[in-house]
PDB file of C-alpha atoms in Angstrom:
ATOM      1  CA  HIS A   1     126.777 126.455  -7.718  1.00 49.00           C
ATOM      2  CA  ARG A   2     124.547 125.481  -4.934  1.00 49.00           C
ATOM      3  CA  ASP A   3     123.406 126.855  -1.542  1.00 50.00           C
ATOM      4  CA  LEU A   4     121.754 126.060   1.580  1.00 45.00           C
ATOM      5  CA  HIS A   5     118.434 126.170  -0.223  1.00 46.00           C
ATOM      6  CA  SER A   6     119.249 123.163  -2.257  1.00 52.00           C
ATOM      7  CA  PHE A   7     118.802 120.924   1.022  1.00 50.00           C
ATOM      8  CA  PRO A   8     115.494 121.961   1.977  1.00 50.00           C
ATOM      9  CA  THR A   9     114.183 118.378   2.560  1.00 46.00           C
ATOM     10  CA  ARG A  10     117.147 117.199   4.461  1.00 51.00           C
ATOM     11  CA  ARG A  11     117.303 116.602   8.270  1.00 53.00           C
ATOM     12  CA  SER A  12     119.654 118.888  10.129  1.00 55.00           C
ATOM     13  CA  SER A  13     121.579 115.501  10.961  1.00 58.00           C
ATOM     14  CA  ASP A  14     121.868 114.844   7.404  1.00 75.00           C
ATOM     15  CA  LEU A  15     123.225 118.239   6.468  1.00 91.00           C
ATOM     16  CA  PRO A  16     127.011 117.824   7.303  1.00 94.00           C
ATOM     17  CA  ALA A  17     127.208 114.915   4.866  1.00 94.00           C
ATOM     18  CA  ALA A  18     125.243 116.790   2.161  1.00 94.00           C
ATOM     19  CA  PHE A  19     127.684 119.749   2.618  1.00 95.00           C
ATOM     20  CA  TRP A  20     130.515 117.721   2.361  1.00 96.00           C
ATOM     21  CA  LEU A  21     129.372 115.741  -0.928  1.00 95.00           C
ATOM     22  CA  ALA A  22     128.687 119.263  -2.165  1.00 94.00           C
ATOM     23  CA  GLY A  23     132.412 120.129  -1.553  1.00 96.00           C
ATOM     24  CA  ARG A  24     133.730 117.012  -3.013  1.00 96.00           C
ATOM     25  CA  MET A  25     131.589 117.771  -6.269  1.00 95.00           C
ATOM     26  CA  ALA A  26     133.232 121.472  -6.278  1.00 95.00           C
ATOM     27  CA  GLU A  27     136.515 120.286  -5.754  1.00 95.00           C
ATOM     28  CA  ALA A  28     136.233 117.746  -8.678  1.00 93.00           C
ATOM     29  CA  GLY A  29     134.339 120.138 -10.991  1.00 92.00           C
ATOM     30  CA  ARG A  30     131.318 118.104 -11.266  1.00 88.00           C
ATOM     31  CA  GLY A  31     127.973 119.610 -12.032  1.00 73.00           C
ATOM     32  CA  GLY A  32     128.773 121.555 -14.889  1.00 76.00           C
ATOM     33  CA  GLY A  33     131.772 123.846 -13.719  1.00 83.00           C
ATOM     34  CA  PRO A  34     135.385 123.594 -13.460  1.00 93.00           C
ATOM     35  CA  PRO A  35     136.825 122.426 -10.461  1.00 95.00           C
ATOM     36  CA  ASN A  36     137.013 125.173  -7.552  1.00 96.00           C
ATOM     37  CA  ALA A  37     138.937 124.533  -4.381  1.00 97.00           C
ATOM     38  CA  ALA A  38     137.865 127.657  -2.872  1.00 97.00           C
ATOM     39  CA  GLU A  39     134.286 126.840  -3.419  1.00 96.00           C
ATOM     40  CA  ALA A  40     134.927 123.232  -2.056  1.00 97.00           C
ATOM     41  CA  ALA A  41     136.407 124.654   1.086  1.00 97.00           C
ATOM     42  CA  LYS A  42     133.268 126.924   1.948  1.00 97.00           C
ATOM     43  CA  TRP A  43     131.146 123.645   1.639  1.00 97.00           C
ATOM     44  CA  TYR A  44     133.825 121.379   3.803  1.00 97.00           C
ATOM     45  CA  ARG A  45     133.809 124.293   6.563  1.00 97.00           C
ATOM     46  CA  ARG A  46     130.198 124.136   6.889  1.00 96.00           C
ATOM     47  CA  ALA A  47     130.229 120.242   6.908  1.00 97.00           C
ATOM     48  CA  ALA A  48     133.057 120.381   9.466  1.00 97.00           C
ATOM     49  CA  ASP A  49     131.208 122.591  11.883  1.00 96.00           C
ATOM     50  CA  GLY A  50     128.333 120.365  11.558  1.00 95.00           C
ATOM     51  CA  GLY A  51     130.767 117.477  12.811  1.00 95.00           C
ATOM     52  CA  SER A  52     131.563 116.106   9.435  1.00 96.00           C
ATOM     53  CA  VAL A  53     134.972 114.034  10.181  1.00 97.00           C
ATOM     54  CA  PRO A  54     135.639 113.592   6.097  1.00 97.00           C
ATOM     55  CA  ALA A  55     135.319 117.254   6.015  1.00 97.00           C
ATOM     56  CA  MET A  56     137.724 118.114   8.514  1.00 98.00           C
ATOM     57  CA  LEU A  57     140.254 115.912   6.614  1.00 97.00           C
ATOM     58  CA  SER A  58     139.319 117.422   3.416  1.00 97.00           C
ATOM     59  CA  LEU A  59     139.833 120.820   5.011  1.00 97.00           C
ATOM     60  CA  ALA A  60     143.201 119.794   6.718  1.00 97.00           C
ATOM     61  CA  VAL A  61     144.408 118.577   2.917  1.00 97.00           C
ATOM     62  CA  LEU A  62     143.519 121.679   1.121  1.00 98.00           C
ATOM     63  CA  HIS A  63     145.461 123.902   4.067  1.00 97.00           C
ATOM     64  CA  LEU A  64     148.337 121.581   3.725  1.00 97.00           C
ATOM     65  CA  GLU A  65     148.305 122.098   0.086  1.00 97.00           C
ATOM     66  CA  GLY A  66     147.035 125.654   0.026  1.00 97.00           C
ATOM     67  CA  ARG A  67     144.531 124.809  -2.515  1.00 96.00           C
ATOM     68  CA  GLY A  68     141.627 127.399  -2.206  1.00 96.00           C
ATOM     69  CA  VAL A  69     142.377 128.500   1.206  1.00 97.00           C
ATOM     70  CA  PRO A  70     145.660 129.755   2.735  1.00 97.00           C
ATOM     71  CA  GLN A  71     148.572 127.333   3.199  1.00 97.00           C
ATOM     72  CA  SER A  72     148.817 126.797   6.807  1.00 97.00           C
ATOM     73  CA  ASP A  73     150.333 123.690   8.477  1.00 97.00           C
ATOM     74  CA  ALA A  74     148.686 125.169  11.688  1.00 96.00           C
ATOM     75  CA  ARG A  75     145.224 125.151  10.698  1.00 97.00           C
ATOM     76  CA  ALA A  76     145.633 121.804   9.004  1.00 97.00           C
ATOM     77  CA  GLY A  77     147.042 120.520  12.415  1.00 96.00           C
ATOM     78  CA  ASP A  78     143.739 121.817  13.939  1.00 97.00           C
ATOM     79  CA  TRP A  79     141.639 120.079  11.709  1.00 98.00           C
ATOM     80  CA  LEU A  80     143.523 116.849  11.824  1.00 97.00           C
ATOM     81  CA  ARG A  81     143.290 117.189  15.829  1.00 96.00           C
ATOM     82  CA  LYS A  82     139.503 117.567  15.869  1.00 97.00           C
ATOM     83  CA  ALA A  83     139.133 114.822  13.457  1.00 97.00           C
ATOM     84  CA  ALA A  84     141.371 112.294  15.481  1.00 96.00           C
ATOM     85  CA  GLY A  85     139.434 113.345  18.587  1.00 95.00           C
ATOM     86  CA  ARG A  86     136.618 112.005  16.707  1.00 95.00           C
ATOM     87  CA  GLY A  87     138.303 108.534  16.292  1.00 94.00           C
ATOM     88  CA  SER A  88     139.854 109.055  12.677  1.00 97.00           C
ATOM     89  CA  ALA A  89     142.756 106.732  11.840  1.00 97.00           C
ATOM     90  CA  GLN A  90     143.056 108.880   8.653  1.00 96.00           C
ATOM     91  CA  ALA A  91     143.692 111.796  10.696  1.00 97.00           C
ATOM     92  CA  LEU A  92     146.380 110.215  12.926  1.00 97.00           C
ATOM     93  CA  LEU A  93     147.890 108.614   9.684  1.00 97.00           C
ATOM     94  CA  LEU A  94     148.291 111.896   7.904  1.00 97.00           C
ATOM     95  CA  THR A  95     149.665 113.445  10.863  1.00 97.00           C
ATOM     96  CA  GLY A  96     152.319 110.921  11.221  1.00 97.00           C
ATOM     97  CA  ALA A  97     153.168 111.040   7.686  1.00 96.00           C
ATOM     98  CA  MET A  98     153.425 114.804   7.754  1.00 96.00           C
ATOM     99  CA  ARG A  99     155.835 114.704  10.932  1.00 96.00           C
ATOM    100  CA  LEU A 100     158.122 112.370   8.779  1.00 96.00           C
ATOM    101  CA  GLU A 101     158.428 115.210   6.477  1.00 95.00           C
ATOM    102  CA  GLY A 102     159.385 117.763   8.996  1.00 93.00           C
ATOM    103  CA  ARG A 103     155.765 119.191   9.129  1.00 94.00           C
ATOM    104  CA  LEU A 104     153.123 119.502  11.954  1.00 92.00           C
ATOM    105  CA  GLY A 105     155.732 118.814  14.608  1.00 93.00           C
ATOM    106  CA  PRO A 106     159.095 116.640  15.147  1.00 95.00           C
ATOM    107  CA  ALA A 107     159.663 113.613  13.025  1.00 96.00           C
ATOM    108  CA  SER A 108     160.560 111.767  16.369  1.00 96.00           C
ATOM    109  CA  ASP A 109     156.605 111.913  17.241  1.00 96.00           C
ATOM    110  CA  ALA A 110     155.788 110.137  13.994  1.00 97.00           C
ATOM    111  CA  PRO A 111     155.945 106.535  15.361  1.00 97.00           C
ATOM    112  CA  GLY A 112     153.684 107.311  18.034  1.00 96.00           C
ATOM    113  CA  TYR A 113     150.890 108.625  15.790  1.00 97.00           C
ATOM    114  CA  LEU A 114     151.151 106.001  13.730  1.00 97.00           C
ATOM    115  CA  ARG A 115     150.638 103.191  16.331  1.00 97.00           C
ATOM    116  CA  LYS A 116     147.711 105.405  17.222  1.00 97.00           C
ATOM    117  CA  ALA A 117     146.349 105.023  13.759  1.00 97.00           C
ATOM    118  CA  MET A 118     147.052 101.095  13.791  1.00 96.00           C
ATOM    119  CA  ALA A 119     144.829 101.118  16.989  1.00 95.00           C
ATOM    120  CA  ALA A 120     142.184 102.908  15.292  1.00 95.00           C
ATOM    121  CA  GLY A 121     142.435 100.078  12.449  1.00 93.00           C
ATOM    122  CA  SER A 122     144.783 101.722   9.736  1.00 96.00           C
ATOM    123  CA  GLY A 123     146.818  99.011   7.917  1.00 96.00           C
ATOM    124  CA  GLU A 124     148.280 101.821   5.920  1.00 97.00           C
ATOM    125  CA  ALA A 125     150.033 103.207   9.188  1.00 97.00           C
ATOM    126  CA  ALA A 126     151.433  99.784   9.691  1.00 97.00           C
ATOM    127  CA  VAL A 127     153.206  99.877   6.091  1.00 97.00           C
ATOM    128  CA  LEU A 128     154.519 103.337   7.011  1.00 97.00           C
ATOM    129  CA  LEU A 129     155.887 102.086  10.461  1.00 98.00           C
ATOM    130  CA  GLY A 130     157.374  98.882   9.133  1.00 98.00           C
ATOM    131  CA  GLU A 131     159.297 100.773   6.434  1.00 98.00           C
ATOM    132  CA  LEU A 132     160.743 103.000   9.260  1.00 98.00           C
ATOM    133  CA  TYR A 133     161.868  99.917  11.238  1.00 98.00           C
ATOM    134  CA  LEU A 134     163.309  98.542   8.147  1.00 98.00           C
ATOM    135  CA  ALA A 135     165.336 101.467   6.961  1.00 98.00           C
ATOM    136  CA  GLY A 136     166.159 102.212  10.517  1.00 97.00           C
ATOM    137  CA  LYS A 137     164.708 105.721  10.089  1.00 96.00           C
ATOM    138  CA  VAL A 138     163.597 107.455  13.206  1.00 96.00           C
ATOM    139  CA  VAL A 139     163.427 104.286  15.269  1.00 97.00           C
ATOM    140  CA  PRO A 140     165.963 101.620  15.520  1.00 97.00           C
ATOM    141  CA  ARG A 141     166.360  99.408  12.685  1.00 98.00           C
ATOM    142  CA  ASP A 142     164.574  95.946  13.432  1.00 97.00           C
ATOM    143  CA  PRO A 143     163.536  93.717  10.476  1.00 97.00           C
ATOM    144  CA  ALA A 144     161.711  91.242  12.761  1.00 97.00           C
ATOM    145  CA  GLU A 145     159.348  94.414  14.086  1.00 97.00           C
ATOM    146  CA  ALA A 146     159.189  95.669  10.294  1.00 97.00           C
ATOM    147  CA  TYR A 147     157.849  91.932   9.338  1.00 97.00           C
ATOM    148  CA  ARG A 148     155.314  91.919  12.199  1.00 96.00           C
ATOM    149  CA  LEU A 149     153.776  95.217  11.114  1.00 97.00           C
ATOM    150  CA  ALA A 150     153.783  93.909   7.536  1.00 97.00           C
ATOM    151  CA  LEU A 151     151.690  91.162   8.833  1.00 96.00           C
ATOM    152  CA  PHE A 152     149.473  93.372  10.866  1.00 95.00           C
ATOM    153  CA  ALA A 153     148.892  95.357   7.475  1.00 96.00           C
ATOM    154  CA  GLU A 154     148.094  92.351   5.572  1.00 94.00           C
ATOM    155  CA  GLY A 155     145.756  91.078   8.018  1.00 93.00           C
ATOM    156  CA  LYS A 156     143.886  94.421   7.649  1.00 91.00           C
ATOM    157  CA  GLY A 157     142.696  93.277   4.265  1.00 86.00           C
ATOM    158  CA  ARG A 158     142.946  94.967   0.720  1.00 85.00           C
ATOM    159  CA  LEU A 159     144.976  98.392   1.061  1.00 89.00           C
ATOM    160  CA  GLY A 160     144.611 100.895  -1.752  1.00 86.00           C
ATOM    161  CA  GLU A 161     147.459 102.088  -3.765  1.00 88.00           C
ATOM    162  CA  PRO A 162     150.359 102.846  -3.235  1.00 92.00           C
ATOM    163  CA  PHE A 163     150.274 101.316  -0.081  1.00 95.00           C
ATOM    164  CA  ALA A 164     149.179  97.888  -1.366  1.00 94.00           C
ATOM    165  CA  ALA A 165     152.347  97.664  -3.560  1.00 95.00           C
ATOM    166  CA  ARG A 166     154.626  99.112  -0.786  1.00 96.00           C
ATOM    167  CA  LEU A 167     152.954  96.365   1.457  1.00 97.00           C
ATOM    168  CA  GLY A 168     154.329  93.818  -0.889  1.00 96.00           C
ATOM    169  CA  ARG A 169     157.756  95.099  -1.080  1.00 97.00           C
ATOM    170  CA  LEU A 170     157.950  95.508   2.856  1.00 98.00           C
ATOM    171  CA  LEU A 171     156.655  92.036   3.476  1.00 97.00           C
ATOM    172  CA  ALA A 172     159.283  90.610   0.781  1.00 97.00           C
ATOM    173  CA  GLN A 173     162.158  92.617   2.043  1.00 98.00           C
ATOM    174  CA  ALA A 174     161.618  92.203   5.971  1.00 98.00           C
ATOM    175  CA  ALA A 175     161.439  88.384   5.434  1.00 97.00           C
ATOM    176  CA  SER A 176     164.647  88.277   3.452  1.00 97.00           C
ATOM    177  CA  ASP A 177     166.263  90.082   6.161  1.00 97.00           C
ATOM    178  CA  LEU A 178     165.431  87.414   8.646  1.00 97.00           C
ATOM    179  CA  PRO A 179     166.714  83.966   9.079  1.00 97.00           C
ATOM    180  CA  PRO A 180     163.801  81.832   7.384  1.00 96.00           C
ATOM    181  CA  ALA A 181     163.192  79.900  10.728  1.00 96.00           C
ATOM    182  CA  GLN A 182     162.501  83.399  12.340  1.00 96.00           C
ATOM    183  CA  ALA A 183     160.176  84.523   9.660  1.00 96.00           C
ATOM    184  CA  GLN A 184     158.341  81.443   9.811  1.00 95.00           C
ATOM    185  CA  ALA A 185     158.001  81.752  13.432  1.00 95.00           C
ATOM    186  CA  ILE A 186     156.597  85.400  13.304  1.00 95.00           C
ATOM    187  CA  ARG A 187     154.147  84.264  10.715  1.00 93.00           C
ATOM    188  CA  SER A 188     152.971  81.224  12.542  1.00 91.00           C
ATOM    189  CA  ARG A 189     153.068  82.490  16.328  1.00 81.00           C
ATOM    190  CA  PRO A 190     149.664  82.969  17.621  1.00 57.00           C
ATOM    191  CA  GLY A 191     149.047  86.591  17.852  1.00 52.00           C
ATOM    192  CA  GLY A 192     151.948  87.144  15.278  1.00 51.00           C
ATOM    193  CA  ARG A 193     150.003  89.367  13.326  1.00 53.00           C
ATOM    194  CA  GLU A 194     149.703  91.825  16.372  1.00 56.00           C
ATOM    195  CA  ALA A 195     153.034  94.513  16.411  1.00 59.00           C
ATOM    196  CA  SER A 196     154.558  94.345  19.630  1.00 55.00           C
ATOM    197  CA  PRO A 197     154.270  97.423  21.841  1.00 52.00           C
ATOM    198  CA  ARG A 198     157.077  99.977  21.680  1.00 57.00           C
ATOM    199  CA  GLN A 199     158.226 102.821  23.780  1.00 46.00           C
ATOM    200  CA  GLU A 200     156.980 105.507  21.204  1.00 47.00           C
ATOM    201  CA  ASP A 201     153.347 104.589  22.296  1.00 43.00           C
ATOM    202  CA  LYS A 202     153.675 105.770  25.726  1.00 40.00           C
ATOM    203  CA  PRO A 203     152.661 109.621  25.868  1.00 35.00           C
ATOM    204  CA  ALA A 204     155.274 110.459  28.691  1.00 33.00           C
ATOM    205  CA  GLU A 205     158.068 109.164  26.664  1.00 36.00           C
ATOM    206  CA  ARG A 206     157.459 110.001  22.881  1.00 33.00           C
ATOM    207  CA  LEU A 207     154.518 112.339  22.376  1.00 33.00           C
ATOM    208  CA  ARG A 208     154.470 115.981  23.207  1.00 33.00           C
ATOM    209  CA  THR A 209     150.845 116.347  24.356  1.00 32.00           C
ATOM    210  CA  GLY A 210     149.264 118.771  21.943  1.00 35.00           C
ATOM    211  CA  THR A 211     152.290 119.720  20.086  1.00 35.00           C
ATOM    212  CA  GLY A 212     151.544 120.544  16.608  1.00 36.00           C
ATOM    213  CA  PHE A 213     148.340 118.471  16.483  1.00 32.00           C
TER     214      PHE A 213
END
């Protein structure tokens, strides 16, 4: 167990990162003790109060799962909103993913959050959104848009699992649903790796400002 006196030589600006690291160690059971989500949550809260975006995300996940803290989608949404306000693509991605599961708000708002996550640099969000277009879930079925989104994600470089495998399947399935000439045109078109704008991007039409986020 560590306390605030364990960090006497750190500048105040360094403390949130140090507190977040202490939380990660407590959650993973590193440092000689068993995994302790409750202890981790205390460190994450100190870090989050100091402005640490990773700590905000960690707290959100703990509240979503009810580990070490009371299960609360509302509190998770609060932390995700704060992280998103600091430019976190991961917060927007997680919000979109949770809405697809019927949590944190209506599923119909998920595409808008995924688009925002893409704008913040998330290739994973493009994979999720592409899967929606390929399946016609929440949005109209559109294999061409699914393929554009897959190319966008591919252009973001290496994705972690399970998104890398899902991207491979999305690329193959979307392309197979298109005439070869159309798929080739999308791939070779200048800017073809940029997904086209959609109405779900427009807050007045698709996003309920502040609802559950």
